[in-house]
PDB file of C-alpha atoms in Angstrom:
ATOM      1  CA  ARG G  11       0.108   0.065   0.011  1.00  0.00           C
ATOM      2  CA  GLU G  12       1.099   3.639  -0.714  1.00  0.00           C
ATOM      3  CA  VAL G  13       1.327   6.018   1.974  1.00  0.00           C
ATOM      4  CA  VAL G  14       1.833   9.724   1.535  1.00  0.00           C
ATOM      5  CA  ILE G  15       3.312  11.516   4.761  1.00  0.00           C
ATOM      6  CA  ALA G  16       3.241  15.419   5.099  1.00  0.00           C
ATOM      7  CA  GLN G  17       6.347  16.956   6.176  1.00  0.00           C
ATOM      8  CA  ASP G  18       6.602  17.591   9.788  1.00  0.00           C
ATOM      9  CA  THR G  19       3.361  15.526  10.720  1.00  0.00           C
ATOM     10  CA  LEU G  20       3.390  12.540  12.994  1.00  0.00           C
ATOM     11  CA  TYR G  21       1.214   9.721  11.964  1.00  0.00           C
ATOM     12  CA  THR G  22       0.428   6.307  13.478  1.00  0.00           C
ATOM     13  CA  LEU G  23      -0.296   3.688  10.884  1.00  0.00           C
ATOM     14  CA  ALA G  24      -2.041   0.419  12.046  1.00  0.00           C
ATOM     15  CA  ALA G  25      -1.929  -2.382   9.545  1.00  0.00           C
ATOM     16  CA  GLU G  26      -2.387  -6.218   9.542  1.00  0.00           C
ATOM     17  CA  TYR G  27      -0.645  -8.263   7.079  1.00  0.00           C
ATOM     18  CA  THR G  28       0.314 -12.001   6.706  1.00  0.00           C
ATOM     19  CA  ASP G  29       3.965 -12.802   5.827  1.00  0.00           C
ATOM     20  CA  LEU G  30       3.564 -15.277   2.883  1.00  0.00           C
ATOM     21  CA  GLY G  31       6.540 -17.223   4.179  1.00  0.00           C
ATOM     22  CA  ASP G  32       4.905 -17.983   7.328  1.00  0.00           C
ATOM     23  CA  LEU G  33       1.921 -19.534   5.560  1.00  0.00           C
ATOM     24  CA  THR G  34       0.796 -23.169   6.291  1.00  0.00           C
ATOM     25  CA  LEU G  35      -2.713 -23.482   5.305  1.00  0.00           C
ATOM     26  CA  ARG G  36      -4.932 -21.258   3.421  1.00  0.00           C
ATOM     27  CA  ILE G  37      -8.501 -21.061   2.657  1.00  0.00           C
ATOM     28  CA  ASN G  38      -8.125 -21.332  -1.115  1.00  0.00           C
ATOM     29  CA  GLU G  39     -11.734 -21.682  -2.599  1.00  0.00           C
ATOM     30  CA  VAL G  40     -15.333 -21.595  -1.402  1.00  0.00           C
ATOM     31  CA  MET G  41     -18.749 -22.441  -2.866  1.00  0.00           C
ATOM     32  CA  ALA G  42     -21.776 -21.075  -0.831  1.00  0.00           C
ATOM     33  CA  ALA G  43     -24.430 -21.666  -3.394  1.00  0.00           C
ATOM     34  CA  ASN G  44     -23.713 -25.154  -5.042  1.00  0.00           C
ATOM     35  CA  SER G  45     -26.380 -27.131  -6.918  1.00  0.00           C
ATOM     36  CA  SER G  46     -26.330 -30.491  -8.838  1.00  0.00           C
ATOM     37  CA  GLU G  47     -25.720 -28.464 -11.982  1.00  0.00           C
ATOM     38  CA  THR G  48     -22.046 -28.169 -11.083  1.00  0.00           C
ATOM     39  CA  GLY G  49     -21.430 -31.833 -10.789  1.00  0.00           C
ATOM     40  CA  ILE G  50     -19.660 -31.155  -7.683  1.00  0.00           C
ATOM     41  CA  VAL G  51     -21.138 -33.528  -4.966  1.00  0.00           C
ATOM     42  CA  ASP G  52     -19.844 -35.127  -1.922  1.00  0.00           C
ATOM     43  CA  GLU G  53     -19.238 -38.915  -1.388  1.00  0.00           C
ATOM     44  CA  HIS G  54     -23.028 -39.197  -0.433  1.00  0.00           C
ATOM     45  CA  GLY G  55     -24.142 -37.541  -3.885  1.00  0.00           C
ATOM     46  CA  ASP G  56     -25.125 -34.176  -2.249  1.00  0.00           C
ATOM     47  CA  ALA G  57     -24.380 -31.085  -3.889  1.00  0.00           C
ATOM     48  CA  ASP G  58     -23.379 -29.201  -0.594  1.00  0.00           C
ATOM     49  CA  ASP G  59     -21.482 -26.064  -0.156  1.00  0.00           C
ATOM     50  CA  TRP G  60     -17.700 -26.523   0.186  1.00  0.00           C
ATOM     51  CA  ILE G  61     -14.476 -24.985   1.668  1.00  0.00           C
ATOM     52  CA  GLU G  62     -11.098 -25.983  -0.063  1.00  0.00           C
ATOM     53  CA  ILE G  63      -8.005 -25.698   2.084  1.00  0.00           C
ATOM     54  CA  TYR G  64      -4.598 -25.515   0.259  1.00  0.00           C
ATOM     55  CA  ASN G  65      -1.425 -26.573   2.132  1.00  0.00           C
ATOM     56  CA  ALA G  66       1.391 -24.101   0.996  1.00  0.00           C
ATOM     57  CA  THR G  67       4.011 -26.078   2.641  1.00  0.00           C
ATOM     58  CA  ASP G  68       6.485 -29.038   1.476  1.00  0.00           C
ATOM     59  CA  PHE G  69       5.121 -31.314   4.173  1.00  0.00           C
ATOM     60  CA  ASP G  70       1.775 -33.231   5.107  1.00  0.00           C
ATOM     61  CA  VAL G  71      -0.562 -31.346   7.636  1.00  0.00           C
ATOM     62  CA  ASP G  72      -3.105 -33.337   9.706  1.00  0.00           C
ATOM     63  CA  MET G  73      -5.696 -30.811  10.415  1.00  0.00           C
ATOM     64  CA  GLY G  74      -7.289 -33.058  12.993  1.00  0.00           C
ATOM     65  CA  GLY G  75      -7.954 -30.876  16.051  1.00  0.00           C
ATOM     66  CA  MET G  76      -8.049 -27.646  14.196  1.00  0.00           C
ATOM     67  CA  TYR G  77     -11.093 -25.615  14.004  1.00  0.00           C
ATOM     68  CA  ILE G  78     -13.115 -24.006  11.295  1.00  0.00           C
ATOM     69  CA  ALA G  79     -15.802 -21.347  11.806  1.00  0.00           C
ATOM     70  CA  ASP G  80     -18.277 -19.209   9.992  1.00  0.00           C
ATOM     71  CA  ASP G  81     -20.007 -15.826  11.354  1.00  0.00           C
ATOM     72  CA  GLN G  82     -22.092 -17.997  13.647  1.00  0.00           C
ATOM     73  CA  ASP G  83     -20.592 -21.377  14.314  1.00  0.00           C
ATOM     74  CA  ILE G  84     -17.378 -22.961  15.095  1.00  0.00           C
ATOM     75  CA  TRP G  85     -16.533 -26.582  14.357  1.00  0.00           C
ATOM     76  CA  ARG G  86     -13.453 -28.681  15.537  1.00  0.00           C
ATOM     77  CA  ILE G  87     -12.174 -31.087  12.946  1.00  0.00           C
ATOM     78  CA  PRO G  88     -12.178 -34.361  14.651  1.00  0.00           C
ATOM     79  CA  ALA G  89      -8.604 -35.925  15.669  1.00  0.00           C
ATOM     80  CA  GLY G  90      -8.089 -39.721  14.838  1.00  0.00           C
ATOM     81  CA  TYR G  91      -8.967 -39.526  11.380  1.00  0.00           C
ATOM     82  CA  SER G  92      -5.643 -38.784   9.899  1.00  0.00           C
ATOM     83  CA  THR G  93      -6.245 -40.702   6.545  1.00  0.00           C
ATOM     84  CA  GLN G  94      -9.104 -38.406   5.650  1.00  0.00           C
ATOM     85  CA  THR G  95      -7.922 -35.144   7.510  1.00  0.00           C
ATOM     86  CA  THR G  96      -4.383 -35.043   6.344  1.00  0.00           C
ATOM     87  CA  VAL G  97      -3.777 -32.400   3.451  1.00  0.00           C
ATOM     88  CA  ARG G  98      -0.582 -33.405   1.454  1.00  0.00           C
ATOM     89  CA  ALA G  99       2.286 -30.947   0.687  1.00  0.00           C
ATOM     90  CA  LYS G 100       1.269 -28.431  -1.991  1.00  0.00           C
ATOM     91  CA  GLY G 101      -2.303 -30.337  -1.960  1.00  0.00           C
ATOM     92  CA  TYR G 102      -5.964 -29.690  -1.174  1.00  0.00           C
ATOM     93  CA  ILE G 103      -8.548 -30.892   1.045  1.00  0.00           C
ATOM     94  CA  VAL G 104     -12.252 -30.247   0.791  1.00  0.00           C
ATOM     95  CA  PHE G 105     -14.777 -29.770   3.828  1.00  0.00           C
ATOM     96  CA  TRP G 106     -18.493 -29.862   3.162  1.00  0.00           C
ATOM     97  CA  ALA G 107     -20.482 -27.095   4.795  1.00  0.00           C
ATOM     98  CA  ASP G 108     -23.697 -29.278   5.039  1.00  0.00           C
ATOM     99  CA  ASN G 109     -24.565 -29.468   8.726  1.00  0.00           C
ATOM    100  CA  GLU G 110     -24.296 -33.137   8.594  1.00  0.00           C
ATOM    101  CA  GLU G 111     -21.103 -33.997  10.476  1.00  0.00           C
ATOM    102  CA  GLU G 112     -22.585 -36.433  12.831  1.00  0.00           C
ATOM    103  CA  THR G 113     -23.736 -38.755  10.003  1.00  0.00           C
ATOM    104  CA  GLU G 114     -21.443 -38.088   7.183  1.00  0.00           C
ATOM    105  CA  GLY G 115     -17.965 -38.034   8.607  1.00  0.00           C
ATOM    106  CA  PRO G 116     -15.062 -35.850   9.652  1.00  0.00           C
ATOM    107  CA  LEU G 117     -14.930 -33.539   6.576  1.00  0.00           C
ATOM    108  CA  HIS G 118     -18.520 -32.528   7.117  1.00  0.00           C
ATOM    109  CA  LEU G 119     -18.868 -29.379   9.218  1.00  0.00           C
ATOM    110  CA  SER G 120     -21.510 -28.669  11.518  1.00  0.00           C
ATOM    111  CA  PHE G 121     -22.798 -25.532   9.642  1.00  0.00           C
ATOM    112  CA  LYS G 122     -23.758 -24.258   6.176  1.00  0.00           C
ATOM    113  CA  LEU G 123     -22.266 -21.253   4.372  1.00  0.00           C
ATOM    114  CA  GLY G 124     -24.471 -18.141   4.041  1.00  0.00           C
ATOM    115  CA  ALA G 125     -24.878 -17.410   0.038  1.00  0.00           C
ATOM    116  CA  GLY G 126     -25.887 -13.901   0.963  1.00  0.00           C
ATOM    117  CA  GLY G 127     -22.246 -13.429   2.382  1.00  0.00           C
ATOM    118  CA  ASP G 128     -20.362 -15.186   5.192  1.00  0.00           C
ATOM    119  CA  SER G 129     -17.031 -15.303   6.879  1.00  0.00           C
ATOM    120  CA  ILE G 130     -14.766 -18.309   7.247  1.00  0.00           C
ATOM    121  CA  THR G 131     -11.867 -18.658   9.781  1.00  0.00           C
ATOM    122  CA  LEU G 132      -9.570 -21.551  10.159  1.00  0.00           C
ATOM    123  CA  TYR G 133      -8.122 -21.692  13.709  1.00  0.00           C
ATOM    124  CA  ASP G 134      -5.007 -23.636  14.992  1.00  0.00           C
ATOM    125  CA  THR G 135      -5.716 -26.486  17.624  1.00  0.00           C
ATOM    126  CA  ASP G 136      -6.075 -24.065  20.514  1.00  0.00           C
ATOM    127  CA  GLY G 137      -9.493 -22.733  18.873  1.00  0.00           C
ATOM    128  CA  VAL G 138      -8.125 -19.111  19.251  1.00  0.00           C
ATOM    129  CA  THR G 139      -5.166 -18.490  16.740  1.00  0.00           C
ATOM    130  CA  PRO G 140      -6.425 -17.756  13.504  1.00  0.00           C
ATOM    131  CA  VAL G 141      -4.490 -19.392  10.523  1.00  0.00           C
ATOM    132  CA  ASP G 142      -6.496 -17.853   7.681  1.00  0.00           C
ATOM    133  CA  THR G 143      -9.742 -16.132   7.249  1.00  0.00           C
ATOM    134  CA  VAL G 144     -12.004 -14.883   4.301  1.00  0.00           C
ATOM    135  CA  THR G 145     -15.016 -12.743   4.260  1.00  0.00           C
ATOM    136  CA  PHE G 146     -17.303 -12.677   1.078  1.00  0.00           C
ATOM    137  CA  GLY G 147     -20.568 -10.989   0.008  1.00  0.00           C
ATOM    138  CA  SER G 148     -23.429 -12.268  -2.158  1.00  0.00           C
ATOM    139  CA  GLN G 149     -22.515 -15.359  -3.996  1.00  0.00           C
ATOM    140  CA  ILE G 150     -23.702 -16.587  -7.433  1.00  0.00           C
ATOM    141  CA  TRP G 151     -25.219 -19.978  -7.758  1.00  0.00           C
ATOM    142  CA  ASN G 152     -22.694 -22.512  -9.101  1.00  0.00           C
ATOM    143  CA  VAL G 153     -19.867 -20.026  -8.990  1.00  0.00           C
ATOM    144  CA  SER G 154     -16.923 -20.455  -6.656  1.00  0.00           C
ATOM    145  CA  TYR G 155     -14.861 -17.743  -5.082  1.00  0.00           C
ATOM    146  CA  GLY G 156     -11.026 -18.422  -4.690  1.00  0.00           C
ATOM    147  CA  ARG G 157      -7.575 -17.306  -4.704  1.00  0.00           C
ATOM    148  CA  TYR G 158      -5.494 -16.890  -7.946  1.00  0.00           C
ATOM    149  CA  PRO G 159      -2.952 -18.061  -7.999  1.00  0.00           C
ATOM    150  CA  ASP G 160      -3.280 -20.693  -5.123  1.00  0.00           C
ATOM    151  CA  ALA G 161      -2.685 -19.119  -1.717  1.00  0.00           C
ATOM    152  CA  ALA G 162      -2.305 -15.681  -3.225  1.00  0.00           C
ATOM    153  CA  ASN G 163      -3.923 -12.649  -1.567  1.00  0.00           C
ATOM    154  CA  ASP G 164      -6.220 -11.996  -4.761  1.00  0.00           C
ATOM    155  CA  TRP G 165      -9.664 -13.449  -4.959  1.00  0.00           C
ATOM    156  CA  TYR G 166     -11.787 -14.109  -8.114  1.00  0.00           C
ATOM    157  CA  PHE G 167     -15.118 -15.684  -8.849  1.00  0.00           C
ATOM    158  CA  PHE G 168     -14.770 -18.761 -11.047  1.00  0.00           C
ATOM    159  CA  ASP G 169     -17.518 -20.032 -13.232  1.00  0.00           C
ATOM    160  CA  ASP G 170     -15.611 -23.275 -13.647  1.00  0.00           C
ATOM    161  CA  PRO G 171     -15.054 -24.281  -9.895  1.00  0.00           C
ATOM    162  CA  SER G 172     -11.871 -26.333  -9.350  1.00  0.00           C
ATOM    163  CA  LYS G 173     -12.608 -28.106  -6.194  1.00  0.00           C
ATOM    164  CA  GLY G 174      -9.566 -30.025  -4.829  1.00  0.00           C
ATOM    165  CA  ALA G 175      -7.219 -28.771  -7.723  1.00  0.00           C
ATOM    166  CA  GLU G 176      -5.314 -25.650  -8.686  1.00  0.00           C
ATOM    167  CA  ASN G 177      -7.353 -22.584  -9.303  1.00  0.00           C
TER     168      ASN G 177
END
């Protein structure tokens, strides 16, 4: 960001930023208005909303014990399912925002996304330390919202969603 400073004036600049060198996991792509027309369905054949996480590191990360939240709910990713909750190095994992976690498994969240706008935060295992967050406005049916390139700070709408793959 560019800042212009007037001579002989004292300013305090408050800013938040993320050092891309410190990134591990990124919320990479979301779809808050999914229908069967996309062909993107979970393992039960349901066209649910979804959140894709990208692992920007060179090592596998088990997300078991971490938390995902939206504006209203927070959900703990169950530990003990490492074969399902581990995201490979430079790879992707998809969580289904379908409010069916009790019946459909550890990749199904206890909440749905708001197509009219929502906020998603990924927290570390303490449930307090944010790892990444995204806030979005009203979404278009069957169009995803994601980073391009993967893990970048720029967000775009994709009319050809790339769930679990490079944006």
